[in-house]
PDB file of N, CA and C in Angstrom:
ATOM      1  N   UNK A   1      -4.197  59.766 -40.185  1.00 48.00           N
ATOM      2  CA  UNK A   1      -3.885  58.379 -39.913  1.00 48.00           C
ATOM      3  C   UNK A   1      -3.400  57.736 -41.201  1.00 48.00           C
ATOM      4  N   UNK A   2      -2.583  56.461 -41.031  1.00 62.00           N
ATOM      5  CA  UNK A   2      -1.900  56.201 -42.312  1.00 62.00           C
ATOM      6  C   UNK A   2      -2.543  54.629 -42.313  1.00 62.00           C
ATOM      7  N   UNK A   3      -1.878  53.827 -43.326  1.00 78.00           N
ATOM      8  CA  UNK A   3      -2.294  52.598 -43.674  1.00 78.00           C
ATOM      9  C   UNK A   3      -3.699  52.061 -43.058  1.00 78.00           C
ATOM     10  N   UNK A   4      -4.717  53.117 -43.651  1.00 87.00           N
ATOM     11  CA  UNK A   4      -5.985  52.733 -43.696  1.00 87.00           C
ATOM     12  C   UNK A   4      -6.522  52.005 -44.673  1.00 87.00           C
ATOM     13  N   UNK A   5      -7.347  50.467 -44.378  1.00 89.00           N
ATOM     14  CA  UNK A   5      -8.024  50.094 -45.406  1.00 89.00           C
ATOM     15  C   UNK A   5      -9.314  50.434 -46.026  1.00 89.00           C
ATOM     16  N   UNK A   6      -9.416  50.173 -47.176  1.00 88.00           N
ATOM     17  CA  UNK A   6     -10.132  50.458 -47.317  1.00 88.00           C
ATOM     18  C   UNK A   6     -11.624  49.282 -48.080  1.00 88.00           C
ATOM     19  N   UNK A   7     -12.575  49.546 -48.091  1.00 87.00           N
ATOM     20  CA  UNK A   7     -14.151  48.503 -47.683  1.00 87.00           C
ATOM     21  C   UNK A   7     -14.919  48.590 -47.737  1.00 87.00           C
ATOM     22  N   UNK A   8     -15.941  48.131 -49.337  1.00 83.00           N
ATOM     23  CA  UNK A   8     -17.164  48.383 -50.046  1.00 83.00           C
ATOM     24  C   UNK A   8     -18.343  47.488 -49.863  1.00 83.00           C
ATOM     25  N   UNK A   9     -19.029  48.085 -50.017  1.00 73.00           N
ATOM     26  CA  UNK A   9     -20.571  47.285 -49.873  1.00 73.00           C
ATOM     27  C   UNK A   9     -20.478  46.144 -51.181  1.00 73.00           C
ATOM     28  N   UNK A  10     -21.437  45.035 -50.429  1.00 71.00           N
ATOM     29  CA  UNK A  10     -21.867  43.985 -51.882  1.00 71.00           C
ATOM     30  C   UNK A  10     -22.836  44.207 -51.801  1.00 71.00           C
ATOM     31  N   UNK A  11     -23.108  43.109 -52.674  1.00 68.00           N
ATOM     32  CA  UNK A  11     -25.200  42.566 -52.603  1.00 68.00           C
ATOM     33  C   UNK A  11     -25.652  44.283 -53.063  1.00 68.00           C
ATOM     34  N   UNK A  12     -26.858  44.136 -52.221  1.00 63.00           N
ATOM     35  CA  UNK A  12     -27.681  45.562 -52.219  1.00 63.00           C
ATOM     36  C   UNK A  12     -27.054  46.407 -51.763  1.00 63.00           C
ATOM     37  N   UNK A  13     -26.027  46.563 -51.299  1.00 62.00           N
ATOM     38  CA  UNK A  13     -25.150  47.763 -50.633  1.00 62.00           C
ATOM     39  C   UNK A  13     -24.782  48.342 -51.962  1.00 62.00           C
ATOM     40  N   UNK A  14     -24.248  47.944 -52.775  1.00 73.00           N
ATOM     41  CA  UNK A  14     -23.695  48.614 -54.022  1.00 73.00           C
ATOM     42  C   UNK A  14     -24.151  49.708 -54.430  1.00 73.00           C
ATOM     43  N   UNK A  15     -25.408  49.957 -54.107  1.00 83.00           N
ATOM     44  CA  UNK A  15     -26.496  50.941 -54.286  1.00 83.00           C
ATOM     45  C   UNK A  15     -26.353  51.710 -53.508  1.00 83.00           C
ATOM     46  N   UNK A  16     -26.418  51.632 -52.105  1.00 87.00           N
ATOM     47  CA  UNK A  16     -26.864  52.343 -50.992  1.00 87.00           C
ATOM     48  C   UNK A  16     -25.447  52.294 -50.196  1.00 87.00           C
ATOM     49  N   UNK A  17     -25.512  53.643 -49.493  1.00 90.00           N
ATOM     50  CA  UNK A  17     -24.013  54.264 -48.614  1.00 90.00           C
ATOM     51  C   UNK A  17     -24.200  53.251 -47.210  1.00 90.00           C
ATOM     52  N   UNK A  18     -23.098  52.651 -46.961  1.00 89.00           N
ATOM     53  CA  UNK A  18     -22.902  51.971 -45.459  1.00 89.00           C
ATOM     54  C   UNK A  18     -22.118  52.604 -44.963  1.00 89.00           C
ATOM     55  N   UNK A  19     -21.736  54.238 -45.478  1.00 93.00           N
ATOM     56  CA  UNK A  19     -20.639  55.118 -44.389  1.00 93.00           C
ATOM     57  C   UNK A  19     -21.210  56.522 -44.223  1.00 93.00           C
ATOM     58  N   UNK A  20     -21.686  57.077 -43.166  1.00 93.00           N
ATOM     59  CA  UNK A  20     -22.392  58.763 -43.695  1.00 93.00           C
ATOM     60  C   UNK A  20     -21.374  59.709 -42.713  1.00 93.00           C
ATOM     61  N   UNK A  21     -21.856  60.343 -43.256  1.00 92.00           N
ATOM     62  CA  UNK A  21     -21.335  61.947 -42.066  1.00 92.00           C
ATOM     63  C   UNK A  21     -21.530  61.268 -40.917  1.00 92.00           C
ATOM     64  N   UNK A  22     -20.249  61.583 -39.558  1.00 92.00           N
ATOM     65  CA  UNK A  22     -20.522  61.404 -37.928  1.00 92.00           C
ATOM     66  C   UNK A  22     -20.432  59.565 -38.350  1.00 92.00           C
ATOM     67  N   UNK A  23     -20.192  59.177 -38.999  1.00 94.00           N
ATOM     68  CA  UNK A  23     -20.016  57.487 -38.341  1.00 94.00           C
ATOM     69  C   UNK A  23     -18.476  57.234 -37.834  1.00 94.00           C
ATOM     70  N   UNK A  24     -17.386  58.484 -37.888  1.00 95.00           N
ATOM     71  CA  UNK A  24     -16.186  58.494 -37.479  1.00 95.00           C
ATOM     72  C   UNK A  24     -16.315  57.698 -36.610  1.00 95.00           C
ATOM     73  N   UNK A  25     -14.934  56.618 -35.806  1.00 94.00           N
ATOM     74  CA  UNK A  25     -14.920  56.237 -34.897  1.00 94.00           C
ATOM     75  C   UNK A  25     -16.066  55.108 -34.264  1.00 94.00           C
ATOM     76  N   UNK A  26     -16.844  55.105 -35.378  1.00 95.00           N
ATOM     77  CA  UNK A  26     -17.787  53.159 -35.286  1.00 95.00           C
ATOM     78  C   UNK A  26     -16.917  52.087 -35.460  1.00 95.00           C
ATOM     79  N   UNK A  27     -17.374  51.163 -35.195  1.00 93.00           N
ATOM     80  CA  UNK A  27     -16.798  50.158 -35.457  1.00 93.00           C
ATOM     81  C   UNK A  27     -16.748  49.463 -37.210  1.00 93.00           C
ATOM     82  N   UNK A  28     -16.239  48.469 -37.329  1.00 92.00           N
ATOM     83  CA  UNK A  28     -16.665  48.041 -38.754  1.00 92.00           C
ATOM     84  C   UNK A  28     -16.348  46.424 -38.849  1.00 92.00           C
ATOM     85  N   UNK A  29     -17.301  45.508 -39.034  1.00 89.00           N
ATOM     86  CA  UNK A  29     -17.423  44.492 -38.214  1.00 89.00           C
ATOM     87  C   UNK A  29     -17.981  43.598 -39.929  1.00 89.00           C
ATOM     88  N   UNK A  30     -17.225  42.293 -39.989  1.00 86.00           N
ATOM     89  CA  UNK A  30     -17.846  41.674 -40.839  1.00 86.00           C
ATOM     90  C   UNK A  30     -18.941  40.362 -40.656  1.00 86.00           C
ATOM     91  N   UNK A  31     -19.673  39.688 -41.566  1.00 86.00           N
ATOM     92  CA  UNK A  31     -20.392  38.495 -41.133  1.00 86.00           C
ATOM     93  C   UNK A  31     -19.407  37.403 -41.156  1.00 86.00           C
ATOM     94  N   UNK A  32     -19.653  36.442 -39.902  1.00 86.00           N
ATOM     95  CA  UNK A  32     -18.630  35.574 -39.451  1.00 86.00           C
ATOM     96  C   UNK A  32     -19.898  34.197 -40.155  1.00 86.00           C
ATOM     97  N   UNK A  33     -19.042  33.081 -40.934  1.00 91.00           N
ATOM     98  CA  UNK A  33     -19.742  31.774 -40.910  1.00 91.00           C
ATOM     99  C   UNK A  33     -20.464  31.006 -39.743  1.00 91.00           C
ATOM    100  N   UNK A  34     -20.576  31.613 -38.617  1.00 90.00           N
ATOM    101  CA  UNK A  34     -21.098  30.815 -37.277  1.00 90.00           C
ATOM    102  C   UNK A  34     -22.623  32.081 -36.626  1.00 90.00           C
ATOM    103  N   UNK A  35     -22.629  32.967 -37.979  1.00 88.00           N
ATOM    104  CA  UNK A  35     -24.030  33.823 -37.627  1.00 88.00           C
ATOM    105  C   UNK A  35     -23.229  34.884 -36.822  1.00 88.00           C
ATOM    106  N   UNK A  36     -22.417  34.841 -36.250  1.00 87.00           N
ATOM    107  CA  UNK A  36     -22.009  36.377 -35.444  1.00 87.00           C
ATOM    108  C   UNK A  36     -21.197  37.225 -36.351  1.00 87.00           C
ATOM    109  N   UNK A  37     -20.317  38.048 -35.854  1.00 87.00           N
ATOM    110  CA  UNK A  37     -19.437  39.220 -36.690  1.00 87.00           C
ATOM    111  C   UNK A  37     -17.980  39.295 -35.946  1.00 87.00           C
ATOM    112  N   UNK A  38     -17.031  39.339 -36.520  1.00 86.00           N
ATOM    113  CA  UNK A  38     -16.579  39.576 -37.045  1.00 86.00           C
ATOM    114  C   UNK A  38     -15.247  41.029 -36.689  1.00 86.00           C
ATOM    115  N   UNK A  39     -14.774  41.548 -35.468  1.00 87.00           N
ATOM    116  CA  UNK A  39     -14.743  43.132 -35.594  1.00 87.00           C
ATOM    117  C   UNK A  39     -13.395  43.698 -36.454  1.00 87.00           C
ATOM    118  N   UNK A  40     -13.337  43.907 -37.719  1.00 90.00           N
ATOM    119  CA  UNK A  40     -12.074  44.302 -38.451  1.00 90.00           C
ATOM    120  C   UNK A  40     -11.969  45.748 -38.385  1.00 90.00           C
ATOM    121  N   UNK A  41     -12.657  47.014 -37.631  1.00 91.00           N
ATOM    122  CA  UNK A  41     -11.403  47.904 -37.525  1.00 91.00           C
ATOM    123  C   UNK A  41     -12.857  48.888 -37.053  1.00 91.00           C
ATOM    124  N   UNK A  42     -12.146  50.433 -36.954  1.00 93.00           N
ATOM    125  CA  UNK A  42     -13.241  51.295 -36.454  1.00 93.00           C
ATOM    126  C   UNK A  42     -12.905  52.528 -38.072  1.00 93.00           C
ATOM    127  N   UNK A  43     -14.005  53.243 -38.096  1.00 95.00           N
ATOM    128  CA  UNK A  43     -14.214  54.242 -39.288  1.00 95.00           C
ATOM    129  C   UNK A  43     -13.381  55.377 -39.190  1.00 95.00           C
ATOM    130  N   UNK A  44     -12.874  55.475 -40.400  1.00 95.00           N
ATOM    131  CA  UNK A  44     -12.109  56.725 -40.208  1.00 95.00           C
ATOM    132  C   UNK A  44     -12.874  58.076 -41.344  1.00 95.00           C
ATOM    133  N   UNK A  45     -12.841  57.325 -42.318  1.00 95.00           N
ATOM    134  CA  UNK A  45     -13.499  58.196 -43.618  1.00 95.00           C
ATOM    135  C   UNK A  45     -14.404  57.602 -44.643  1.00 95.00           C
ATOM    136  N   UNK A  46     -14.726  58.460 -45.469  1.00 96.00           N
ATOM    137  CA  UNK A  46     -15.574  57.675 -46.672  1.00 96.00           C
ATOM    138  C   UNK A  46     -14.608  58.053 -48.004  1.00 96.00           C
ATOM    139  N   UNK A  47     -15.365  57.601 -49.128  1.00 95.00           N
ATOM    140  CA  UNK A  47     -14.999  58.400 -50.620  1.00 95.00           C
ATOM    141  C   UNK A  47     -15.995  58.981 -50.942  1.00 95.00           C
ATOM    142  N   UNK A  48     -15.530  59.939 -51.535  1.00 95.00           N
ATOM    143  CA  UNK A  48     -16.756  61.024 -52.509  1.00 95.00           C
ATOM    144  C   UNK A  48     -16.550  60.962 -53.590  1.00 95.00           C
ATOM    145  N   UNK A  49     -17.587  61.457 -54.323  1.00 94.00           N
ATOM    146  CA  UNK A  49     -17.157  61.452 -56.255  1.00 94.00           C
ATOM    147  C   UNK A  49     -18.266  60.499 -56.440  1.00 94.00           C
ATOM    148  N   UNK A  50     -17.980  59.392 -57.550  1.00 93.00           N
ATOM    149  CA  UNK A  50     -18.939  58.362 -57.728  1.00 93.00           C
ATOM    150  C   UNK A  50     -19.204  57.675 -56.441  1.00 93.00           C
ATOM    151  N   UNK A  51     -18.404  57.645 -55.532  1.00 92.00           N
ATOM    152  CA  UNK A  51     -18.788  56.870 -54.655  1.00 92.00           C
ATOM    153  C   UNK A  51     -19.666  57.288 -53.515  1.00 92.00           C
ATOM    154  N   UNK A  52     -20.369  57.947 -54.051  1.00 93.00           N
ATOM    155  CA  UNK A  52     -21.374  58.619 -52.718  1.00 93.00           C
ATOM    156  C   UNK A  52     -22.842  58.210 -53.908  1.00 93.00           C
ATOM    157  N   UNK A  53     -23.592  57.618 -51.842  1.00 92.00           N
ATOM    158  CA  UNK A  53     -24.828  57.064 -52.555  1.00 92.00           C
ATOM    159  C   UNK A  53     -25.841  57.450 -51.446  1.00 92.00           C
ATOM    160  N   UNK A  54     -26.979  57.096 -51.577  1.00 91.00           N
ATOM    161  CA  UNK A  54     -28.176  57.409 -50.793  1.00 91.00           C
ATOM    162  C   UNK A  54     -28.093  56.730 -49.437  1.00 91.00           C
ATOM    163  N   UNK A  55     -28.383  57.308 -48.343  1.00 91.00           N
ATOM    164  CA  UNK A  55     -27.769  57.556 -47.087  1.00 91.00           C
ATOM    165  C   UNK A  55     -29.172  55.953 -46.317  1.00 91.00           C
ATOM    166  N   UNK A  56     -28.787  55.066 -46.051  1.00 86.00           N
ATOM    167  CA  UNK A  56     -30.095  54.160 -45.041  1.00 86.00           C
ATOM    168  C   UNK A  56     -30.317  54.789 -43.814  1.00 86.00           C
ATOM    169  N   UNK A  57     -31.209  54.298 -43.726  1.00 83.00           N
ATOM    170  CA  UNK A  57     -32.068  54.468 -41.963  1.00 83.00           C
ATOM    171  C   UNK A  57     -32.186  56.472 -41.754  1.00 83.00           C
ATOM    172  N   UNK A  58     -31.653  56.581 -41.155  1.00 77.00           N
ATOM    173  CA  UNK A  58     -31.165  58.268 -40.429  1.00 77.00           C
ATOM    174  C   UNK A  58     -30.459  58.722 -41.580  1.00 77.00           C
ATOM    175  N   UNK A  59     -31.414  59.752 -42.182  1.00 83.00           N
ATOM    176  CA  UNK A  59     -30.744  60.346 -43.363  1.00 83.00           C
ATOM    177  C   UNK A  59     -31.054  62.178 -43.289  1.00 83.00           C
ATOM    178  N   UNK A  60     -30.894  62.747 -42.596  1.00 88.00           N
ATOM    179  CA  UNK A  60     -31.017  64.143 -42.539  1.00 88.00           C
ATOM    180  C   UNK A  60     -30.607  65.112 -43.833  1.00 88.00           C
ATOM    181  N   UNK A  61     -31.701  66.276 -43.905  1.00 89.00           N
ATOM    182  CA  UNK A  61     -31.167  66.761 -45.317  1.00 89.00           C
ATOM    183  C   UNK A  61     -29.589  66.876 -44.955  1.00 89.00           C
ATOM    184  N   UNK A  62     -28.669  67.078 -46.148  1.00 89.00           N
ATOM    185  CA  UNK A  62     -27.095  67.525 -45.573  1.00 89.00           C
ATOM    186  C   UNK A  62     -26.919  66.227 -45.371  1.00 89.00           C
ATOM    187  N   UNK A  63     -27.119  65.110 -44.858  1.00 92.00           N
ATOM    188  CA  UNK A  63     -26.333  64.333 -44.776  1.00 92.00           C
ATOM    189  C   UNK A  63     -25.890  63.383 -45.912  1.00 92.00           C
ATOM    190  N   UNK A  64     -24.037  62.786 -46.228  1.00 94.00           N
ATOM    191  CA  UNK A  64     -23.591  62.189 -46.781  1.00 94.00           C
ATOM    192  C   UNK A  64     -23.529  60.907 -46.965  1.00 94.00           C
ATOM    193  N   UNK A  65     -23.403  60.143 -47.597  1.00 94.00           N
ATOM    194  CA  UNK A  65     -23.070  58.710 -47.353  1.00 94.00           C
ATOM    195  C   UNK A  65     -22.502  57.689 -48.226  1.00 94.00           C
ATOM    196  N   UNK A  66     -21.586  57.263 -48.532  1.00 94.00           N
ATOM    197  CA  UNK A  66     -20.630  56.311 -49.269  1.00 94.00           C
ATOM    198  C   UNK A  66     -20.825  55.094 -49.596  1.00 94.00           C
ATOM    199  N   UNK A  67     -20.181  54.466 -50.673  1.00 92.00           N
ATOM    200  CA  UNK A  67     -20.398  52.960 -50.385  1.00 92.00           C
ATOM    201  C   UNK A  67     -19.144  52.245 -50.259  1.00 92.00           C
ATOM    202  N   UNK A  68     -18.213  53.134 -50.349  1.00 93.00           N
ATOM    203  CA  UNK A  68     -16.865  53.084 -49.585  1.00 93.00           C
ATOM    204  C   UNK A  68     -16.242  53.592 -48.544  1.00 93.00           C
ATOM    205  N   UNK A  69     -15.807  52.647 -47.577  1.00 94.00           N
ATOM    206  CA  UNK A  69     -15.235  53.242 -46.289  1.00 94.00           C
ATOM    207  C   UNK A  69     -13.687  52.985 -45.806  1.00 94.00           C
ATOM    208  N   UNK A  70     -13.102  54.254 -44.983  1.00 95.00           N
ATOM    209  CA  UNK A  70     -12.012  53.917 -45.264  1.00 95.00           C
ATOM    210  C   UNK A  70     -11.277  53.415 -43.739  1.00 95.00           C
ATOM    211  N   UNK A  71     -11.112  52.830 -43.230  1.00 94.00           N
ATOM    212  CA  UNK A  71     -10.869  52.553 -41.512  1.00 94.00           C
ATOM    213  C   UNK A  71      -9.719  51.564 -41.201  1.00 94.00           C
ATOM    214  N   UNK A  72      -9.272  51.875 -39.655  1.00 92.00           N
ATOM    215  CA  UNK A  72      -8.077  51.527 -39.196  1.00 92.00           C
ATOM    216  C   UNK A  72      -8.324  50.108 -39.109  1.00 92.00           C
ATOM    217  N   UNK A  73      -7.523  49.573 -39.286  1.00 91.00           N
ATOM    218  CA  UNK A  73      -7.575  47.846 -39.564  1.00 91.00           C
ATOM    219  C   UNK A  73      -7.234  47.200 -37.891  1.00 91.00           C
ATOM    220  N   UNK A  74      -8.004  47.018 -37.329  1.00 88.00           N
ATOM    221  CA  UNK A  74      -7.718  46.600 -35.731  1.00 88.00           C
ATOM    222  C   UNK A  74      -6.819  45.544 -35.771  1.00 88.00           C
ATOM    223  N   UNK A  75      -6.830  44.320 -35.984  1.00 85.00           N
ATOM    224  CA  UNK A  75      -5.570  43.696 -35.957  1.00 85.00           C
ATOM    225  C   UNK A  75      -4.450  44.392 -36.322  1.00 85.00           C
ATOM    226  N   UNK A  76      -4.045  45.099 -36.919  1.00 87.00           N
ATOM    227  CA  UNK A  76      -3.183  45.636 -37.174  1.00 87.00           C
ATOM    228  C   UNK A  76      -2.534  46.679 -36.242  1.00 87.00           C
ATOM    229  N   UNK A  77      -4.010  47.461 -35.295  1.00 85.00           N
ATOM    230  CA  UNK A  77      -3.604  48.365 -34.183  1.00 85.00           C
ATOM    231  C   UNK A  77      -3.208  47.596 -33.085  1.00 85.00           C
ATOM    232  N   UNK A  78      -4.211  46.317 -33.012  1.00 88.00           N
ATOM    233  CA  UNK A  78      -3.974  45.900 -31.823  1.00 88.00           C
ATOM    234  C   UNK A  78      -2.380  44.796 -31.366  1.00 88.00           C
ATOM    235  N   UNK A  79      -2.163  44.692 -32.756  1.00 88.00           N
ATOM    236  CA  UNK A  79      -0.672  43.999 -32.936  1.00 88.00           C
ATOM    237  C   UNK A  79       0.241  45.679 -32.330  1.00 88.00           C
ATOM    238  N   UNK A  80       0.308  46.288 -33.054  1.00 88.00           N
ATOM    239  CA  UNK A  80       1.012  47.567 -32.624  1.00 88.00           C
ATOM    240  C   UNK A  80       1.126  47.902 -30.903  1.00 88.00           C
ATOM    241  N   UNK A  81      -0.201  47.972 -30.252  1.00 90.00           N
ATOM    242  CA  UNK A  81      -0.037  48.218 -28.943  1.00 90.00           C
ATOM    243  C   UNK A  81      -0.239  47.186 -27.938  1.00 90.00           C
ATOM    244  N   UNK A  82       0.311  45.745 -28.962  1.00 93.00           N
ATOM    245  CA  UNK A  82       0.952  44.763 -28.069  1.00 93.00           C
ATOM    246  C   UNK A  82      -0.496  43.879 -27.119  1.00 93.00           C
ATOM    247  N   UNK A  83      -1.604  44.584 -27.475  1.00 91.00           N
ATOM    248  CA  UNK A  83      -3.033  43.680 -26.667  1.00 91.00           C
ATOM    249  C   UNK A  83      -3.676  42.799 -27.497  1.00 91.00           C
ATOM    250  N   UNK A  84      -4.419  42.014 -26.981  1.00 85.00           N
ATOM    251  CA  UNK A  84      -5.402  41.423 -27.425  1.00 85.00           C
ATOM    252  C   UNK A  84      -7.272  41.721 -27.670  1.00 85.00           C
ATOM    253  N   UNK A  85      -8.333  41.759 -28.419  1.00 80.00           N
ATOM    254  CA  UNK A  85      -9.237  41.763 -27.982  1.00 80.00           C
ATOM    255  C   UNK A  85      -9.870  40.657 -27.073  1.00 80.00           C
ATOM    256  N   UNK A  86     -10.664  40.827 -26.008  1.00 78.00           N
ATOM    257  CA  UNK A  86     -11.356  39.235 -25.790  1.00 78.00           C
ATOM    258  C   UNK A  86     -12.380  39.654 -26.093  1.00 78.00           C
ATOM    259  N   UNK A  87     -13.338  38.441 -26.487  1.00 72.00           N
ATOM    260  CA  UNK A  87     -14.567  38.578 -26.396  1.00 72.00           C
ATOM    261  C   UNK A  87     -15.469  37.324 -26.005  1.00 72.00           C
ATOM    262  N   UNK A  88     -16.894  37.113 -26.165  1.00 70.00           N
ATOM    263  CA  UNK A  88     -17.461  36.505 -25.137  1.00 70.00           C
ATOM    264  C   UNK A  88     -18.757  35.943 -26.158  1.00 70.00           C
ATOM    265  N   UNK A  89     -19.141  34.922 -26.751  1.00 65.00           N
ATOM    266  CA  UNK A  89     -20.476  34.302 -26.641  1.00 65.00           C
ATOM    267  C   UNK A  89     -21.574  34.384 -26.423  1.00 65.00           C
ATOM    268  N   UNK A  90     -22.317  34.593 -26.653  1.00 61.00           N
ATOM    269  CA  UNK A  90     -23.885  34.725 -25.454  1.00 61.00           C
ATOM    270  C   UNK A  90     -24.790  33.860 -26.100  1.00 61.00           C
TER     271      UNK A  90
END
């Protein structure tokens, strides 16, 4: 896949990986000023090298985890195949 962005942890993330092995194809969603999120794109990859850090929550031996991620920018797909998202409140 091409013109992937790419999207690092702040705060306490800096430390700790917000991308591991198998999160391909999640979503990747930011904090919105009104308490909800946000959805800017789904996961494609991580970085390795310095940028691999200790894995949160579900961490199996073997497993990887980043504090950089690299994913398809949804506005950008969804401009391409001409749709819209809706979404809904609760």
């Amino acid at each position: 896949m091409t013109n992937l962005v790419q999207g690092t942890g702040t705060g306490t993330t800096r430390t700790t990986g917000i991308v591991g092995n198998g999160d391909s194809g999640g979503p990747v969603v930011s904090p919105h000023n009104d308490g909800g999120v946000l959805a800017r794109g789904v996961i494609s990859g991580m970085a390795l090298g310095s940028s691999v850090k200790p894995c949160q929550g579900c961490a199996p031996v073997g497993r990887t985890c980043s504090r950089v991620v690299y994913f398809a920018d949804l506005p950008n797909v969804l401009g391409r195949l001409g749709v819209q998202l809706s979404t809904t409140n609760f």
